GROMACS .gro file of C-alpha atoms in nm:
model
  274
    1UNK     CA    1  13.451  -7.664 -23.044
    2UNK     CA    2  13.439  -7.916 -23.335
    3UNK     CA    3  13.695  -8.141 -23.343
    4UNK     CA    4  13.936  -8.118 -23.702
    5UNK     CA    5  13.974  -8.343 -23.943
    6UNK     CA    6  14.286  -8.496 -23.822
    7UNK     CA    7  14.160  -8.566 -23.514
    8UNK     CA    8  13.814  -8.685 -23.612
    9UNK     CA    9  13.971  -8.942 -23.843
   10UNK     CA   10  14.164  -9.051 -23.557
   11UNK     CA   11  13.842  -9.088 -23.346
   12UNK     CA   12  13.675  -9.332 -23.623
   13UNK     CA   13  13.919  -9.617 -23.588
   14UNK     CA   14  13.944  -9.574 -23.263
   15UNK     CA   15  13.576  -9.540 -23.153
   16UNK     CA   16  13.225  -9.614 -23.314
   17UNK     CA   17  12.994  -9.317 -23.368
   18UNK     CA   18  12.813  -9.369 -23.104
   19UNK     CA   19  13.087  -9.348 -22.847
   20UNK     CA   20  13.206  -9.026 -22.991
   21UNK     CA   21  12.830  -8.855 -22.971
   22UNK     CA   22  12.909  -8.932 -22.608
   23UNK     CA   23  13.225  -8.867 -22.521
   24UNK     CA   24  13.568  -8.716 -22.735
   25UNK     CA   25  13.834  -8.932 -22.844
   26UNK     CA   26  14.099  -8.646 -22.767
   27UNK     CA   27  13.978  -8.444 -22.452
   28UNK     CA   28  14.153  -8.099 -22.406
   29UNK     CA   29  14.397  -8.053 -22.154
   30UNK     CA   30  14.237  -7.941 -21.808
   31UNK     CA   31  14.343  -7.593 -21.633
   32UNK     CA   32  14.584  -7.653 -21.353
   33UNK     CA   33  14.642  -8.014 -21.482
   34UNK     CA   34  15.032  -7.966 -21.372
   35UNK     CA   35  15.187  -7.964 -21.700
   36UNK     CA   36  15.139  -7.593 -21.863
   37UNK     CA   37  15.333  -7.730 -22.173
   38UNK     CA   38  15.069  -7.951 -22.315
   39UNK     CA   39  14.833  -7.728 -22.175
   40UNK     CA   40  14.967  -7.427 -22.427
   41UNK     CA   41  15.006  -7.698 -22.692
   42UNK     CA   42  14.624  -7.791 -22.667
   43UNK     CA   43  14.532  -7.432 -22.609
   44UNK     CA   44  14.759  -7.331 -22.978
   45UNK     CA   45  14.548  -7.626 -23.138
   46UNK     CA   46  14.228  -7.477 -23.048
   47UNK     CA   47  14.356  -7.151 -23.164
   48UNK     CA   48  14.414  -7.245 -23.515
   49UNK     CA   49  14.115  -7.438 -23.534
   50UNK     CA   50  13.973  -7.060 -23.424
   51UNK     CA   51  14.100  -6.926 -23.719
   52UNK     CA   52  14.391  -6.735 -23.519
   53UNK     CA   53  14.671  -6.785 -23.814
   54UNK     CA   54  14.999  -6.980 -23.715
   55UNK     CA   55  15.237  -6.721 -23.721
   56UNK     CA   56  15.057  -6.495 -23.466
   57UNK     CA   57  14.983  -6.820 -23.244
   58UNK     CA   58  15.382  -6.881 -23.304
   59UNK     CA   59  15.509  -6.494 -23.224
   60UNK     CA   60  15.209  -6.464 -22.965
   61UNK     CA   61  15.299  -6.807 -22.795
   62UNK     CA   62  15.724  -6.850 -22.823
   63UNK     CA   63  15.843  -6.892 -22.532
   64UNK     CA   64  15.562  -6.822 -22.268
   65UNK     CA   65  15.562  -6.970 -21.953
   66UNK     CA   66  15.382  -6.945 -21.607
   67UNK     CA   67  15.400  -6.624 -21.406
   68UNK     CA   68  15.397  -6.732 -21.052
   69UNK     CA   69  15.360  -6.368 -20.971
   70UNK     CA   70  15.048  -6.301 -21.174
   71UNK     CA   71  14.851  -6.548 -20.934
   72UNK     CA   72  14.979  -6.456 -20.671
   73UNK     CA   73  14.840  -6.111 -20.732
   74UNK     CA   74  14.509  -6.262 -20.869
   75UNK     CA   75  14.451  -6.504 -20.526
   76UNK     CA   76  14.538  -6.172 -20.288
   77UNK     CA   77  14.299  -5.922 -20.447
   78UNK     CA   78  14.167  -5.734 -20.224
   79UNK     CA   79  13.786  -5.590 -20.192
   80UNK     CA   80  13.778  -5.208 -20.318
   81UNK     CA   81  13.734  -5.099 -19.935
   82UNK     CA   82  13.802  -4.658 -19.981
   83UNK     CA   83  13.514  -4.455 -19.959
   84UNK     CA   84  13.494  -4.154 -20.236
   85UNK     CA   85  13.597  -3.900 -20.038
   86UNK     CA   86  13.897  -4.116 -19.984
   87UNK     CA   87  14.005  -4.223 -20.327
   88UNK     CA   88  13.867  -3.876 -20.520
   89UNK     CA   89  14.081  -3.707 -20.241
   90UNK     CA   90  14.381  -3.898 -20.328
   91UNK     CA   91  14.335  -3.952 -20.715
   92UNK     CA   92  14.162  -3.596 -20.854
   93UNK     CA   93  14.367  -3.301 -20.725
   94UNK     CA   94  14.741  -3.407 -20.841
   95UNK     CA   95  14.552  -3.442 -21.191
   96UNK     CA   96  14.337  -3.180 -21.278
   97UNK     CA   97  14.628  -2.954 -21.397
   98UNK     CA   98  14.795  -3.222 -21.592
   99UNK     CA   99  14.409  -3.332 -21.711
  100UNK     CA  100  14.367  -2.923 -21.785
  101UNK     CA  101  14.702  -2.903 -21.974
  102UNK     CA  102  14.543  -3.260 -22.212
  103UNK     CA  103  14.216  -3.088 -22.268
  104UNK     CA  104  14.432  -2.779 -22.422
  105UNK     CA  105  14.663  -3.027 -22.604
  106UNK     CA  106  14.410  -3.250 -22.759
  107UNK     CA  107  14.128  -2.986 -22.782
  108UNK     CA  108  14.065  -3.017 -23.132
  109UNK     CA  109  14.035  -3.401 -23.130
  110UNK     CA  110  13.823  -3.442 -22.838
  111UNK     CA  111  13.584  -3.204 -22.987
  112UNK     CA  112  13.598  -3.422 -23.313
  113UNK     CA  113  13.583  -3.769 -23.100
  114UNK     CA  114  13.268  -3.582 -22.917
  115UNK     CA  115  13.098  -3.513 -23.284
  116UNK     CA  116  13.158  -3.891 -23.337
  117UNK     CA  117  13.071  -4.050 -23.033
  118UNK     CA  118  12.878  -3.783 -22.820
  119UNK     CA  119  13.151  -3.867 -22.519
  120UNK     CA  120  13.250  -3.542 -22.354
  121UNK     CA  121  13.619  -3.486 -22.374
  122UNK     CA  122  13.599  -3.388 -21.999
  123UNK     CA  123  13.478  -3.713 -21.884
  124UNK     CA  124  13.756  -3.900 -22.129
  125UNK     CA  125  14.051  -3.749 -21.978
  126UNK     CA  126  13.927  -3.812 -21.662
  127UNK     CA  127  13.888  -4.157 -21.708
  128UNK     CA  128  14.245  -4.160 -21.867
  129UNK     CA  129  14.405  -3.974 -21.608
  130UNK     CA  130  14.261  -4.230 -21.377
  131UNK     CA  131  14.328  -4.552 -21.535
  132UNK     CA  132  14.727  -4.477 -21.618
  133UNK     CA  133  14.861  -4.088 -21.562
  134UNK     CA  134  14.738  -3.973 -21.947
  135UNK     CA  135  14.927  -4.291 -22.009
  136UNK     CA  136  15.299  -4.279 -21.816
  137UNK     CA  137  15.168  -4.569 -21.625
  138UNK     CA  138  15.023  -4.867 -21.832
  139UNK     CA  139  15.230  -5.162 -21.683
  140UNK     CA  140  15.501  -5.367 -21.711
  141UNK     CA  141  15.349  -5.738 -21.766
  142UNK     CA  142  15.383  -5.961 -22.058
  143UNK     CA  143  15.024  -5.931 -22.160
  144UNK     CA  144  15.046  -6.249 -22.339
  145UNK     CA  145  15.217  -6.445 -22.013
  146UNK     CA  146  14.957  -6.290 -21.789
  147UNK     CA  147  14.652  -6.382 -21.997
  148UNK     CA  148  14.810  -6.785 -22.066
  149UNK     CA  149  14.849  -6.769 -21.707
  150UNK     CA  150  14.532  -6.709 -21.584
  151UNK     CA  151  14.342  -6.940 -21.869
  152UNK     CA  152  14.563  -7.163 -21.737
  153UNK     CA  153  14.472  -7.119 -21.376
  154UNK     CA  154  14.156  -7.248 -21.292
  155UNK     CA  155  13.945  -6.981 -21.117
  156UNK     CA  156  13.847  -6.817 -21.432
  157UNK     CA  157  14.009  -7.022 -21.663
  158UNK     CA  158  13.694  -6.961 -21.950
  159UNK     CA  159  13.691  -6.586 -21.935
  160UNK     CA  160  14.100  -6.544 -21.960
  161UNK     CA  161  14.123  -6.853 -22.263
  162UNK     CA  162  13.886  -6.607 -22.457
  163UNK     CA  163  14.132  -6.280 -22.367
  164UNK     CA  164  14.368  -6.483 -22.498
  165UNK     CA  165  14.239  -6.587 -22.791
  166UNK     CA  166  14.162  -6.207 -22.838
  167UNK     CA  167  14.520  -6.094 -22.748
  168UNK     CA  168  14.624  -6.322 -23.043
  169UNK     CA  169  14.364  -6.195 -23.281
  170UNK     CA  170  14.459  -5.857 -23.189
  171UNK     CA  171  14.859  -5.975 -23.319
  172UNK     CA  172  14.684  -6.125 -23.598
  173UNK     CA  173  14.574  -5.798 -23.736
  174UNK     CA  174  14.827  -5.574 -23.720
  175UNK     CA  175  14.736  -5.361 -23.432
  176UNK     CA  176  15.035  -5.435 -23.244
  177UNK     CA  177  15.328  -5.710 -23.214
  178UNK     CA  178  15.384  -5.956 -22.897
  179UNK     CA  179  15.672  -5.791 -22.719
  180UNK     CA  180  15.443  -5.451 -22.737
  181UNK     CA  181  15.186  -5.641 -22.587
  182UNK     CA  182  15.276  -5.522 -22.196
  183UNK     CA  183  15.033  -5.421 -21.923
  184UNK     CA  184  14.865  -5.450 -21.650
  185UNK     CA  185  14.907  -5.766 -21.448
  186UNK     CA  186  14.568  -5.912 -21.549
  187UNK     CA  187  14.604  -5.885 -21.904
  188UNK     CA  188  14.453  -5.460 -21.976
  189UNK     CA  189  14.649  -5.294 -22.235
  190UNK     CA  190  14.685  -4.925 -22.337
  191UNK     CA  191  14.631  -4.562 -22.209
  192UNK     CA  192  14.282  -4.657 -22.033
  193UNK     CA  193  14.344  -5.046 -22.002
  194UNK     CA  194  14.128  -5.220 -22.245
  195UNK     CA  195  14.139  -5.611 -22.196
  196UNK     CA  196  14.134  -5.797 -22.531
  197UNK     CA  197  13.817  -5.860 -22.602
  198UNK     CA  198  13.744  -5.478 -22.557
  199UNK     CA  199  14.011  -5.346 -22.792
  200UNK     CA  200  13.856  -5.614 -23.042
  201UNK     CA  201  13.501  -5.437 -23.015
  202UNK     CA  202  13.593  -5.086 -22.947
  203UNK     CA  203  13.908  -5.062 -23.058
  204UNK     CA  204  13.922  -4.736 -23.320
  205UNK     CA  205  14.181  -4.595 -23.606
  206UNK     CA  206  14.119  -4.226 -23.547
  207UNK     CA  207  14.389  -4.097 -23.677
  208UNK     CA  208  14.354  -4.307 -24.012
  209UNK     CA  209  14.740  -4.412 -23.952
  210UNK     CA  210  14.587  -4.810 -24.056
  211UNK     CA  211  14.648  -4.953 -23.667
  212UNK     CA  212  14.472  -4.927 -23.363
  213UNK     CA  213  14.735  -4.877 -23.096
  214UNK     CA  214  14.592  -4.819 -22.761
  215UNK     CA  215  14.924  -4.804 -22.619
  216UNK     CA  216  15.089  -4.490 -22.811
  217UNK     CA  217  14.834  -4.317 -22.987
  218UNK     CA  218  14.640  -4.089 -22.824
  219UNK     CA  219  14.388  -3.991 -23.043
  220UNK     CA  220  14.339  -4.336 -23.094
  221UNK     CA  221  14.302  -4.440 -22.715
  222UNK     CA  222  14.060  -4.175 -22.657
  223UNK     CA  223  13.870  -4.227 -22.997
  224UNK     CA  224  13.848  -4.617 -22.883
  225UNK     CA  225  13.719  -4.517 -22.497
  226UNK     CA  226  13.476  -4.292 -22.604
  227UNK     CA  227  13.333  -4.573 -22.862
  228UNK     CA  228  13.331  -4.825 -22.577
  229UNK     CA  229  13.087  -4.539 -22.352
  230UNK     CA  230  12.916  -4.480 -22.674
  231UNK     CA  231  12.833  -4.829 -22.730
  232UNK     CA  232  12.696  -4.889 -22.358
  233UNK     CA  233  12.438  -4.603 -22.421
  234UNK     CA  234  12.579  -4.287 -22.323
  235UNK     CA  235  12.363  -4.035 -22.395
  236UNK     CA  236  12.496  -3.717 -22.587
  237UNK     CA  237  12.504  -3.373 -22.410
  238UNK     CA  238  12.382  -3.557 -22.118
  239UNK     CA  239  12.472  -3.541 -21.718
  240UNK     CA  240  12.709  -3.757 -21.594
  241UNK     CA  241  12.633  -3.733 -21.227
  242UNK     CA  242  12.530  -4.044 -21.014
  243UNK     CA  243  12.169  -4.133 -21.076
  244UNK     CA  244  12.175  -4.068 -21.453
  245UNK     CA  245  12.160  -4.282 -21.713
  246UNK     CA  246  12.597  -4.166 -21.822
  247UNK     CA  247  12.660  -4.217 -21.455
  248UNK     CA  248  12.518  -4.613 -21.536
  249UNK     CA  249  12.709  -4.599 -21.842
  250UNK     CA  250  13.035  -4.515 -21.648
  251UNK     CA  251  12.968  -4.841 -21.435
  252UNK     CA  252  12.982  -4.993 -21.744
  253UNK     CA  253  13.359  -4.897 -21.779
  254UNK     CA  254  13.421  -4.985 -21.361
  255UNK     CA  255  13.175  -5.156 -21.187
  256UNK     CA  256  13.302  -4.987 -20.839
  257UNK     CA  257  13.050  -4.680 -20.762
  258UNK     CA  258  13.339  -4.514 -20.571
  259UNK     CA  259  13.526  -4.525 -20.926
  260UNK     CA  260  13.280  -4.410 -21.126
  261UNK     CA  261  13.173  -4.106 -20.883
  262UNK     CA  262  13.570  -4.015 -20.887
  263UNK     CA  263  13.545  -4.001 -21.267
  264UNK     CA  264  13.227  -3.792 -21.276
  265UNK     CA  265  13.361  -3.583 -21.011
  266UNK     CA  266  13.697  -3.536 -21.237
  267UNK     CA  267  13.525  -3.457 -21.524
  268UNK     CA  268  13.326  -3.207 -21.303
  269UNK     CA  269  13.632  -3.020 -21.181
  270UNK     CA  270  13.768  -3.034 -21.577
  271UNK     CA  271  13.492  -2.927 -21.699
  272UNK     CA  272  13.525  -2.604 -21.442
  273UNK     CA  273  13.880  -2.579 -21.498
  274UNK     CA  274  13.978  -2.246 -21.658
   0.00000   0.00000   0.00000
């Protein structure tokens, strides 16, 4: 990042040219250097100088602190260990009547998201029912806590400073304000648990209300995942079985293969459902 103005007129009496080609005057503050304060100061620095505007890097930013609880979740992940027949078993058949009952209900806008995107409707609710109950479940985190958190934390400090960064952006036009902002504990927000940079990209206004909320708005949140599997390649009026080019599509969306057979194989029984 180039330093500003400010500070590069600071660096000139302080240091010749040459010394700054080698080396900043004002290094940023380190993940996990013990002091999250002046970390979050740097990191709101860097923001503006991002072109994030003030007030969403002061509503996004009042008052966050670290979540102890977030890494602790983050340091005892554990590896996805079920086999299909063990997670389809336990996630597909409480849903399919509830995921039968949303295919009636949003009928008519599936088949219009499925003219825009070439997505199936099937394979949409499946992936919602999956990802949060047809969104009862999205989570209760601070989105915003989680995400400083993390980029705070040093084990993927790079990949969560850019969430961030995108969770302010996201503040920053409209979509949604900071106490909204709740989800998962690693920073996903909505119906289907987009992280920040993904609502950024795929993020769609279906229902030409002016906002994307993934969080509320259903057309929207299945509008938005169906742009994100459109965008990946999915192929319209297509398979979506394992070993076609969907199925690689839907490990696009979860890299697990025992994920994306249970959504195929939920879409499958949809699909069937009368």
């Amino acid at each position: 990042m180039p330093p500003t103005i400010s500070r590069l007129a600071l660096a000139a009496f302080a240091l010749s040219v040459s010394i700054l080609s080698a080396q900043p005057a004002l290094a940023a503050v380190a993940c996990g250097s013990g002091n999250f304060d002046a970390w979050l100061a740097d990191f709101k620095t860097d923001a503006a100088a991002k072109g994030i505007s003030q007030q969403a890097i002061a509503s996004g930013l009042a008052g966050v602190t670290l979540d102890q609880s977030v890494l602790n979740r983050d340091r005892s992940q554990k590896v996805f260990s079920q086999t299909f027949e063990e997670f389809s078993g336990r996630m597909v058949p409480p849903r399919v009547q509830r995921g039968s009952n949303m295919m009636k209900q949003y009928g008519s806008v599936l088949s219009r998201i499925e003219q825009a995107y070439g997505v199936p409707g099937e394979v949409l609710v499946a992936i919602w029912g999956l990802e949060t109950d047809f969104g009862v479940n999205t989570g209760k985190f601070a989105t915003i806590r989680s995400l400083a958190t993390l980029a705070y934390d040093c084990r993927r400090s790079e990949q969560f400073r850019a969430e961030l960064m995108d969770a302010l952006r996201i503040i920053q036009r409209g979509d949604l304000a900071p106490a909204d902002m709740k989800g998962a504990w690693a920073g996903e927000l909505g119906q289907t648990q987009f992280m920040p940079s993904s609502w950024m990209k795929y993020a769609v206004d279906f229902d030409g209300n002016g906002k994307r909320d993934l969080l509320h708005n259903a057309p929207d949140v299945l509008a938005s995942t169906a742009n994100y599997l459109a965008s990946y390649g999915w192929q319209r009026g297509k398979d979506w079985q394992p070993g076609s080019p969907n199925f690689a599509v839907l490990q696009q969306w979860n890299k697990s293969e025992v994920y994306s057979k249970t959504v195929a194989y939920f879409a499958t029984q949809l699909a069937h459902a009368p």
